């Protein structure tokens, strides 16, 4: 920590000195939006991406699970509303989906995944879904795809405020404030949010109620940007998350439990623009803390604490008018300990080389990455993407890559069970995509094939369980996305939908992995007339196996959920919105996990103020 602090002070001194240089010219600064994740913007042309923002974020519940469940092809294994939520992206495991905060991978150091119900979306400008492998860009876990939580700093936007408040069934509150102030040379955004719920919903077709399901979470974020001069910009992103969840009971006789999270993320970035060069220095400090109470009536708990220091230097060079070369050096130092893990340190160093060239109808991008650590043998990672635009309305994309997932702290260091001989999981994948765009109609369909080796599983070894590299999984299928917008005088109609067909099977047994549906589809139809708008959402999830032998007696049935809502805009500039939502409109009885019943029909009222 002292070393990081020293680097920060040194950087600050250099910044102040540079800021005094005579090249300081405020008048020449352009109005721009600063985006932290240049990888996502530059090296995603040949893979499917979807950006969720604006009204989609406002209409969604604050949970990242509910946002993506209704707007993406990802399947979620959710242990009841608001409980532990694990994604399956293109038939992969939860550990094989990476969550990226402003360009930084934030998957847990302990179990290698992100619980999507511990991410509150109210503090982000947009959420981007990137399908397919991305380990060259984002490291461990980016096998099935990546989810990006982005904050964009906007200059010259004066003073803006947004206040959102909603109240719904089961005493559910969702309140958030976001405010921003900027000029030509600085920008600052502040965000506060709180979500809480008694979560005591009745089960459909039953006299039972969800017990011990209450939860709350609080978030606080500050994002700051400052133009030192016409060549240098400094940015700071900070985020704090605090939550407590009582885990729902299957039986009233079970002992009530609860789980507490306290996580912080800080990122300092210095970006310089020097002719054909763009220099980016990034320093990040991330903490992860949890406490698990096996009995909420007692003060005893198990815990885990991890701290990560990340340093990254990125140099972009415009090699030709239509070609970019990029080199990246990074070092990550992680310290972690817990009730079942002795204190251990892990240092990972990496080097990446990326290249992209664009022609009139054709572009290609290629990248390599190699990591060095003494904890495991890291493979050479690569990615190659090609795009050919056949016509102005039709393009073909081809992408191939090798990706990986490193063993977690639990895998390596768990008392009596950790296995230091583990190798990373590796994935070789290829995908072929087609994109059609005409006026305000767009359609894309992507076929993918993913060969995953050295899957890490915990298996019995005598009287204990140990993690070993064992499974070989093949995942293949297709994803499709359709968007249509039409306007007739004052009437606007928009349709958006996704569909995924996924086969994900153990190559040895030729059985579908548990909790991976063959089919998932989403659709949303929106109608707007002057100040009024109404919408209808539909979600279809096919049946899933719950046992590895695919026993048909233990299948969760397919289900179709419907949500409906209406809004009315007030004010001269329509900057105040009142809305109502009806969720699970037809009161469907469904489960995402065996014996974890989800709520029936429920309601939500909200107001969104922009001033």
XYZ file of C-alpha atoms in Angstrom:
611
model
C 0.000 0.000 0.000
C 2.876 2.362 0.809
C 4.365 1.765 -2.634
C 1.075 2.562 -4.350
C 0.671 5.681 -2.237
C 4.196 6.788 -3.152
C 3.482 6.278 -6.836
C 0.287 8.303 -6.459
C 2.170 11.196 -4.811
C 4.878 11.104 -7.473
C 2.244 11.095 -10.198
C 0.461 14.011 -8.559
C 3.693 16.049 -8.398
C 4.381 15.362 -12.067
C 0.829 16.338 -12.949
C 1.084 19.646 -11.130
C 4.423 20.401 -12.783
C 3.080 19.567 -16.241
C -0.020 21.609 -15.609
C 2.162 24.694 -15.183
C 3.747 24.245 -18.614
C 3.189 27.120 -21.076
C 1.304 24.892 -23.573
C -1.827 25.229 -21.409
C -4.579 26.502 -23.756
C -8.143 26.209 -22.484
C -9.590 27.790 -25.612
C -8.364 24.944 -27.803
C -9.968 22.164 -25.747
C -12.807 20.384 -27.528
C -16.005 19.173 -25.958
C -15.575 15.418 -25.600
C -16.908 12.396 -23.761
C -14.087 10.479 -22.083
C -14.458 6.701 -22.129
C -12.194 4.638 -19.914
C -12.499 1.299 -21.715
C -10.699 1.898 -25.032
C -10.455 -1.866 -25.570
C -14.231 -2.151 -25.798
C -14.456 0.724 -28.255
C -11.518 -0.287 -30.477
C -11.298 -4.076 -30.498
C -14.908 -5.299 -30.618
C -15.809 -4.826 -34.291
C -15.878 -8.558 -35.065
C -17.884 -9.645 -31.995
C -21.486 -9.079 -30.987
C -22.031 -6.210 -28.526
C -25.215 -4.705 -27.065
C -25.368 -1.408 -25.194
C -28.079 -0.909 -22.568
C -28.683 2.670 -21.423
C -31.234 5.455 -20.979
C -34.832 4.213 -20.629
C -33.764 0.549 -20.460
C -31.837 1.240 -17.240
C -34.629 3.389 -15.786
C -37.310 0.758 -16.377
C -35.238 -2.084 -14.979
C -34.983 -3.035 -11.337
C -31.651 -2.009 -9.832
C -30.252 -5.537 -9.935
C -27.879 -6.373 -12.808
C -29.534 -9.801 -12.908
C -32.959 -8.434 -13.790
C -31.560 -5.964 -16.331
C -29.727 -8.660 -18.281
C -32.301 -11.407 -17.810
C -34.842 -9.318 -19.723
C -32.501 -7.771 -22.295
C -29.805 -10.335 -23.126
C -29.414 -13.983 -24.054
C -27.618 -14.836 -20.781
C -29.324 -17.396 -18.530
C -29.360 -16.797 -14.753
C -29.420 -19.414 -12.037
C -31.027 -17.360 -9.252
C -31.696 -18.787 -5.784
C -34.835 -16.707 -5.294
C -35.442 -13.021 -5.962
C -32.402 -10.994 -4.867
C -30.460 -14.049 -3.718
C -27.227 -15.491 -5.157
C -27.344 -15.152 -8.956
C -24.971 -17.008 -11.320
C -24.868 -16.403 -15.104
C -24.417 -18.902 -17.892
C -23.182 -17.095 -21.011
C -23.132 -19.277 -24.138
C -23.375 -22.389 -21.984
C -20.366 -21.603 -19.795
C -20.124 -21.473 -15.998
C -20.491 -18.397 -13.795
C -16.692 -18.223 -13.383
C -16.335 -17.997 -17.166
C -18.189 -14.696 -17.458
C -16.042 -11.660 -16.616
C -17.531 -8.459 -15.182
C -15.565 -5.368 -16.175
C -15.802 -2.086 -14.234
C -14.439 0.807 -16.325
C -11.988 -1.575 -17.979
C -10.977 -3.469 -14.803
C -11.930 -7.134 -14.201
C -13.754 -7.293 -10.839
C -14.587 -11.003 -10.550
C -14.072 -12.323 -7.011
C -10.568 -13.468 -6.095
C -12.138 -16.163 -3.886
C -14.621 -17.970 -6.147
C -13.757 -16.422 -9.522
C -17.209 -15.033 -10.303
C -19.487 -12.054 -9.725
C -22.836 -12.431 -8.013
C -25.006 -10.337 -10.336
C -27.383 -9.463 -7.507
C -24.550 -7.586 -5.790
C -24.263 -5.091 -8.665
C -26.553 -2.048 -8.543
C -26.937 -0.498 -12.004
C -28.055 2.966 -10.843
C -24.483 4.331 -10.695
C -23.523 3.565 -14.311
C -24.100 5.434 -17.574
C -24.453 2.230 -19.558
C -24.044 -1.528 -19.375
C -22.526 -3.269 -22.397
C -22.768 -6.984 -23.166
C -19.898 -8.367 -25.271
C -20.365 -11.952 -26.471
C -17.511 -14.409 -26.905
C -13.923 -14.705 -25.749
C -12.032 -11.694 -24.430
C -9.167 -12.963 -22.261
C -6.527 -11.138 -24.313
C -8.259 -7.891 -23.380
C -9.809 -8.609 -19.987
C -7.954 -11.575 -18.510
C -9.292 -14.494 -16.510
C -12.897 -15.595 -16.916
C -13.626 -13.869 -20.229
C -14.602 -17.111 -21.980
C -18.365 -16.997 -22.504
C -18.467 -13.215 -22.652
C -17.953 -10.007 -20.702
C -20.309 -7.549 -18.981
C -19.098 -3.941 -18.882
C -20.156 -1.397 -16.259
C -19.211 1.984 -17.703
C -18.989 5.572 -16.482
C -18.472 8.189 -19.204
C -17.133 11.606 -18.231
C -18.738 14.380 -20.245
C -17.313 17.885 -20.472
C -19.198 21.141 -21.050
C -22.548 19.734 -19.943
C -23.101 22.319 -17.169
C -24.989 21.239 -14.024
C -27.249 18.181 -14.348
C -29.181 16.177 -11.762
C -31.238 13.020 -11.816
C -33.410 11.681 -9.011
C -35.086 8.293 -9.274
C -37.426 6.775 -6.699
C -39.650 3.707 -6.835
C -41.778 1.684 -4.463
C -43.231 -1.726 -5.146
C -44.629 -4.949 -3.816
C -43.007 -6.664 -0.823
C -42.033 -3.248 0.596
C -39.360 -2.769 -2.072
C -37.666 0.628 -2.257
C -35.255 1.787 -4.949
C -33.863 5.329 -4.626
C -30.963 6.867 -6.540
C -29.411 10.284 -7.122
C -26.885 11.124 -9.823
C -25.482 14.598 -10.290
C -22.876 16.048 -12.608
C -21.069 19.353 -13.000
C -18.620 20.100 -15.795
C -16.903 22.808 -17.777
C -14.374 22.815 -20.603
C -11.585 21.578 -18.339
C -13.184 19.510 -15.570
C -16.032 17.075 -15.013
C -17.376 15.487 -11.846
C -20.187 12.963 -11.351
C -21.576 11.803 -8.013
C -23.940 8.879 -7.517
C -25.855 7.570 -4.491
C -28.323 4.697 -4.407
C -30.157 2.416 -1.986
C -32.276 -0.622 -2.673
C -34.102 -2.527 0.065
C -36.902 -5.064 0.286
C -38.720 -7.168 2.844
C -38.879 -9.676 -0.032
C -41.631 -11.654 1.709
C -43.562 -12.588 -1.410
C -46.152 -15.384 -1.345
C -45.484 -18.431 -3.475
C -47.847 -18.886 -6.413
C -50.408 -21.695 -5.950
C -49.310 -22.139 -2.341
C -49.992 -20.807 1.138
C -46.252 -20.475 1.778
C -44.253 -17.255 1.913
C -40.636 -16.464 1.110
C -38.960 -16.499 4.538
C -35.744 -14.750 5.600
C -35.360 -13.103 2.188
C -34.927 -9.450 3.207
C -32.007 -7.492 1.787
C -30.557 -4.033 1.245
C -27.617 -2.503 -0.596
C -26.076 0.961 -0.658
C -23.720 2.374 -3.287
C -21.667 5.530 -3.590
C -19.600 6.623 -6.571
C -17.495 9.627 -7.565
C -15.971 10.094 -11.017
C -13.691 13.027 -11.772
C -11.889 14.232 -14.889
C -9.529 17.164 -15.354
C -7.823 18.435 -18.534
C -4.374 19.525 -17.480
C -3.777 21.022 -20.913
C -4.558 20.205 -24.529
C -2.485 17.004 -24.337
C -3.064 15.542 -20.882
C -6.164 14.384 -19.008
C -6.372 12.854 -15.552
C -9.371 10.808 -14.395
C -10.387 9.247 -11.101
C -13.162 6.653 -10.632
C -14.288 5.524 -7.171
C -17.069 3.134 -6.191
C -18.272 1.709 -2.867
C -20.795 -1.098 -2.363
C -22.265 -2.182 0.986
C -24.982 -4.824 1.300
C -26.641 -7.386 3.535
C -28.832 -10.288 2.412
C -30.702 -12.827 4.468
C -30.736 -16.032 2.436
C -34.225 -17.365 1.730
C -35.212 -20.616 3.424
C -36.444 -23.699 1.609
C -38.043 -25.020 4.811
C -39.212 -23.025 7.884
C -37.176 -25.422 10.060
C -33.867 -24.324 8.516
C -31.514 -22.058 10.466
C -31.711 -18.488 9.079
C -28.441 -17.215 7.575
C -27.189 -13.927 6.149
C -24.327 -12.574 4.065
C -22.625 -9.169 4.107
C -20.563 -7.591 1.309
C -18.357 -4.510 1.483
C -16.382 -3.748 -1.680
C -14.439 -0.700 -2.836
C -12.931 0.153 -6.227
C -10.625 3.032 -7.104
C -9.027 3.770 -10.460
C -6.631 6.608 -11.322
C -5.883 7.175 -15.007
C -3.503 9.596 -16.735
C -3.900 9.851 -20.476
C -1.621 11.780 -22.825
C -2.113 12.573 -26.531
C 1.213 13.159 -28.310
C 0.837 13.196 -32.072
C 0.655 9.592 -33.263
C 0.997 8.291 -29.692
C -1.607 7.904 -26.947
C -0.093 7.086 -23.555
C -2.276 5.715 -20.753
C -1.092 5.001 -17.209
C -3.602 3.348 -14.865
C -3.423 2.536 -11.157
C -6.248 0.647 -9.443
C -6.909 -0.330 -5.836
C -9.711 -2.856 -5.254
C -10.916 -4.448 -2.025
C -13.305 -7.354 -1.487
C -14.754 -8.239 1.923
C -17.502 -10.645 2.926
C -18.950 -12.109 6.121
C -21.217 -15.158 6.259
C -23.356 -15.743 9.355
C -24.490 -19.383 9.599
C -26.983 -18.340 12.268
C -28.255 -14.767 12.309
C -28.965 -15.062 16.032
C -25.236 -15.427 16.739
C -22.363 -13.010 16.247
C -19.947 -15.624 14.859
C -19.191 -15.607 11.155
C -16.780 -16.818 8.486
C -15.052 -14.210 6.352
C -12.831 -13.434 3.393
C -10.730 -10.357 2.620
C -8.809 -9.626 -0.576
C -6.917 -6.562 -1.767
C -5.652 -6.032 -5.310
C -3.206 -3.434 -6.604
C -3.169 -3.048 -10.377
C -0.716 -1.101 -12.484
C -1.095 -0.905 -16.254
C 0.688 1.063 -18.951
C -0.770 1.208 -22.442
C 0.836 2.834 -25.483
C -1.153 3.330 -28.698
C 0.665 4.170 -31.914
C -1.009 5.151 -35.184
C 1.280 3.132 -37.409
C -0.504 4.095 -40.622
C -3.479 6.242 -41.482
C -5.679 3.150 -41.262
C -3.677 1.034 -38.794
C -3.166 1.084 -35.011
C -0.600 -0.768 -32.915
C -0.985 -1.094 -29.159
C 1.293 -2.485 -26.459
C 0.250 -3.112 -22.861
C 2.280 -3.926 -19.746
C 0.420 -4.733 -16.519
C 1.066 -6.056 -13.024
C -1.530 -7.242 -10.510
C -0.637 -7.920 -6.875
C -3.347 -9.618 -4.785
C -3.347 -10.414 -1.070
C -6.141 -12.515 0.378
C -7.104 -14.424 3.488
C -10.185 -15.873 5.106
C -11.595 -18.210 7.718
C -10.597 -21.214 5.590
C -7.682 -19.642 3.722
C -4.347 -18.578 5.208
C -2.958 -15.265 4.000
C -1.489 -15.663 0.521
C -0.095 -13.289 -2.065
C -0.227 -13.635 -5.817
C 1.531 -11.490 -8.434
C 0.577 -11.699 -12.106
C 2.510 -9.836 -14.789
C 1.355 -9.649 -18.370
C 2.230 -8.253 -21.784
C -0.219 -7.740 -24.640
C 0.290 -6.696 -28.244
C -2.694 -5.630 -30.349
C -3.035 -4.529 -33.971
C -5.938 -3.307 -36.073
C -6.133 -2.200 -39.703
C -9.163 -0.877 -41.555
C -9.822 -0.693 -45.285
C -12.857 0.518 -47.210
C -14.787 -2.773 -46.985
C -12.510 -4.865 -44.829
C -10.885 -4.747 -41.411
C -8.904 -7.157 -39.314
C -7.666 -7.158 -35.740
C -5.103 -9.425 -34.092
C -3.820 -9.631 -30.537
C -1.567 -11.710 -28.274
C -1.168 -11.927 -24.508
C 1.192 -13.778 -22.181
C 1.020 -13.791 -18.382
C 3.751 -14.746 -15.934
C 3.124 -16.013 -12.393
C 4.509 -18.700 -10.087
C 1.048 -20.018 -9.154
C 0.186 -21.751 -12.437
C 1.386 -22.165 -16.012
C -0.306 -19.530 -18.160
C -0.958 -20.288 -21.863
C -0.252 -17.917 -24.736
C -3.551 -16.229 -25.544
C -4.553 -14.902 -28.940
C -7.461 -13.379 -30.818
C -7.985 -12.804 -34.542
C -10.998 -11.033 -36.021
C -12.013 -10.313 -39.616
C -14.873 -8.212 -40.980
C -15.965 -7.855 -44.584
C -18.715 -5.410 -45.551
C -20.400 -7.019 -48.551
C -22.783 -4.091 -49.039
C -23.546 -0.953 -47.010
C -26.299 -3.006 -45.360
C -24.604 -6.380 -44.814
C -21.365 -7.401 -43.100
C -19.755 -10.748 -42.261
C -17.649 -11.197 -39.116
C -15.257 -14.011 -38.260
C -13.481 -14.272 -34.915
C -11.270 -16.919 -33.300
C -9.550 -16.806 -29.934
C -7.903 -18.717 -27.125
C -9.080 -17.761 -23.629
C -8.611 -18.949 -20.075
C -9.669 -18.859 -16.429
C -7.120 -18.987 -13.637
C -7.551 -21.051 -10.455
C -9.099 -18.987 -7.650
C -7.943 -18.474 -4.083
C -10.414 -21.130 -2.948
C -9.062 -23.557 -5.560
C -5.435 -23.017 -4.599
C -5.356 -22.255 -0.892
C -8.425 -23.735 0.847
C -7.294 -25.370 4.128
C -6.680 -29.088 3.595
C -8.120 -29.052 0.059
C -6.330 -26.441 -2.073
C -4.463 -27.779 -5.073
C -1.341 -25.871 -6.142
C -0.922 -28.182 -9.157
C -4.013 -26.848 -10.953
C -3.769 -25.544 -14.507
C -5.968 -22.762 -15.884
C -9.092 -23.691 -17.772
C -8.504 -23.041 -21.480
C -10.925 -22.358 -24.302
C -10.498 -22.397 -28.074
C -13.424 -20.828 -29.819
C -14.569 -19.583 -33.183
C -17.638 -17.657 -34.265
C -19.176 -16.504 -37.533
C -21.534 -13.533 -37.523
C -23.835 -11.811 -39.989
C -25.063 -8.233 -39.531
C -27.913 -6.650 -41.513
C -28.713 -2.940 -41.110
C -31.240 -1.008 -43.161
C -32.651 2.359 -42.097
C -33.835 1.698 -38.525
C -33.933 -2.072 -38.799
C -30.991 -4.171 -37.647
C -30.611 -7.925 -37.386
C -27.612 -10.023 -36.417
C -27.091 -13.760 -36.075
C -23.912 -15.411 -34.782
C -22.953 -19.068 -34.763
C -20.334 -20.078 -32.170
C -18.251 -23.119 -31.201
C -16.310 -23.293 -27.922
C -13.986 -26.125 -26.859
C -13.212 -25.846 -23.112
C -10.538 -28.013 -21.502
C -9.196 -28.509 -17.974
C -12.483 -27.492 -16.342
C -11.906 -27.218 -12.599
C -14.274 -29.277 -10.447
C -14.302 -30.093 -6.743
C -14.422 -33.889 -6.376
C -14.259 -36.234 -3.364
C -10.756 -37.495 -2.509
C -11.208 -39.822 0.419
C -12.780 -37.920 3.290
C -12.257 -34.469 1.742
C -13.088 -32.644 -1.487
C -10.338 -31.296 -3.750
C -10.344 -29.234 -6.949
C -8.943 -31.006 -10.017
C -8.727 -30.364 -13.762
C -11.182 -32.892 -15.120
C -13.977 -31.879 -17.487
C -13.873 -31.326 -21.225
C -16.888 -29.293 -22.405
C -18.117 -28.451 -25.887
C -20.452 -25.483 -26.194
C -22.005 -24.450 -29.494
C -25.091 -22.769 -30.853
C -26.274 -19.416 -32.136
C -27.326 -15.979 -30.912
C -29.653 -13.607 -32.727
C -30.657 -10.006 -32.104
C -33.355 -7.906 -33.808
C -34.117 -4.197 -33.424
C -36.798 -2.241 -35.295
C -37.838 1.400 -34.903
C -40.614 3.082 -36.872
C -42.361 6.437 -36.558
C -45.713 7.518 -37.989
C -46.311 11.214 -37.259
C -46.527 11.361 -33.436
C -46.551 7.586 -33.040
C -43.284 5.730 -32.361
C -42.961 1.951 -32.233
C -39.832 0.033 -31.255
C -39.234 -3.700 -31.045
C -36.153 -5.361 -29.606
C -35.567 -9.072 -29.180
C -32.855 -11.656 -28.569
C -32.707 -15.418 -29.014
C -30.100 -18.011 -28.050
C -29.870 -21.692 -28.870
C -27.161 -23.341 -26.766
C -25.778 -26.857 -26.545
C -23.243 -27.205 -23.727
C -22.287 -30.787 -23.038
C -19.707 -32.792 -21.178
C -17.710 -34.429 -23.973
C -17.144 -37.625 -21.977
C -20.793 -38.206 -21.018
C -22.410 -36.320 -23.928
C -24.869 -34.827 -21.436
C -26.048 -31.220 -21.323
C -24.598 -29.241 -18.419
C -27.018 -28.546 -15.604
C -28.851 -25.213 -15.581
C -28.130 -24.471 -19.243
C -31.363 -24.149 -21.273
C -31.310 -25.059 -24.938
C -33.499 -22.041 -25.689
C -33.820 -18.543 -24.278
C -35.594 -15.570 -25.881
C -36.481 -12.010 -24.868
C -38.654 -9.366 -26.523
C -39.789 -5.856 -25.702
C -42.369 -3.850 -27.632
C -42.535 -0.118 -26.911
C -45.186 2.356 -28.083
C -44.920 6.118 -27.620
C -47.433 8.837 -28.391
C -46.482 12.390 -27.466
C -45.993 12.346 -23.669
C -47.278 8.832 -23.088
C -45.508 5.530 -23.615
C -46.373 1.919 -22.896
C -44.386 -1.280 -23.238
C -44.637 -5.036 -22.988
C -41.767 -7.409 -22.144
C -41.657 -11.155 -22.670
C -39.071 -13.656 -21.445
C -38.939 -17.312 -22.475
C -36.605 -19.800 -20.760
C -36.563 -23.403 -21.923
C -36.409 -26.417 -19.633
C -33.150 -27.138 -17.794
C -31.624 -30.283 -16.347
C -30.794 -30.168 -12.640
C -28.747 -33.395 -12.468
C -25.611 -34.167 -14.481
C -27.074 -37.464 -15.772
C -29.934 -35.470 -17.393
C -32.563 -37.558 -15.606
C -35.895 -36.418 -17.135
C -37.575 -36.752 -13.732
C -35.544 -33.814 -12.462
C -36.146 -31.113 -15.040
C -37.269 -27.565 -14.356
C -40.099 -26.753 -16.746
C -39.878 -24.035 -19.366
C -41.719 -20.798 -18.608
C -42.832 -17.547 -20.233
C -42.901 -14.370 -18.163
C -44.616 -11.118 -19.119
C -44.095 -7.599 -17.790
C -46.036 -4.478 -18.763
C -45.597 -0.813 -17.994
C -46.691 2.704 -18.815
C -45.103 6.149 -18.410
C -46.187 9.750 -18.695
C -43.788 12.683 -19.148
C -44.408 15.999 -17.421
C -42.771 19.412 -17.596
C -42.053 21.773 -20.462
C -39.118 19.665 -21.629
C -40.676 16.344 -20.602
C -37.969 15.871 -18.019
C -40.220 14.439 -15.281
C -41.589 10.939 -15.740
C -44.177 8.974 -13.776
C -44.366 5.238 -14.358
C -46.089 2.030 -13.300
C -45.000 -1.567 -13.899
C -46.725 -4.917 -13.572
C -44.294 -7.821 -13.371
C -45.117 -11.480 -13.980
C -48.363 -10.232 -15.464
C -50.016 -13.662 -15.700
C -48.911 -14.848 -12.249
C -46.742 -17.709 -13.545
C -45.422 -20.230 -11.037
C -41.761 -20.794 -11.929
C -38.339 -21.638 -10.508
C -34.852 -20.782 -11.733
C -33.319 -23.241 -9.233
C -34.953 -26.322 -7.724
C -37.220 -25.407 -4.782
C -36.369 -21.713 -5.129
C -39.748 -20.251 -6.050
C -39.902 -16.821 -7.638
C -42.613 -14.177 -7.031
C -45.934 -14.099 -8.806
C -47.645 -10.951 -10.051
C -46.262 -7.795 -8.418
C -46.313 -4.040 -8.938
C -43.947 -1.103 -8.997
C -44.453 2.684 -9.148
C -41.647 5.112 -9.953
C -40.782 8.735 -10.649
C -37.746 9.911 -12.594
C -36.730 13.585 -12.381
C -34.125 15.325 -14.530
C -33.254 18.905 -13.593
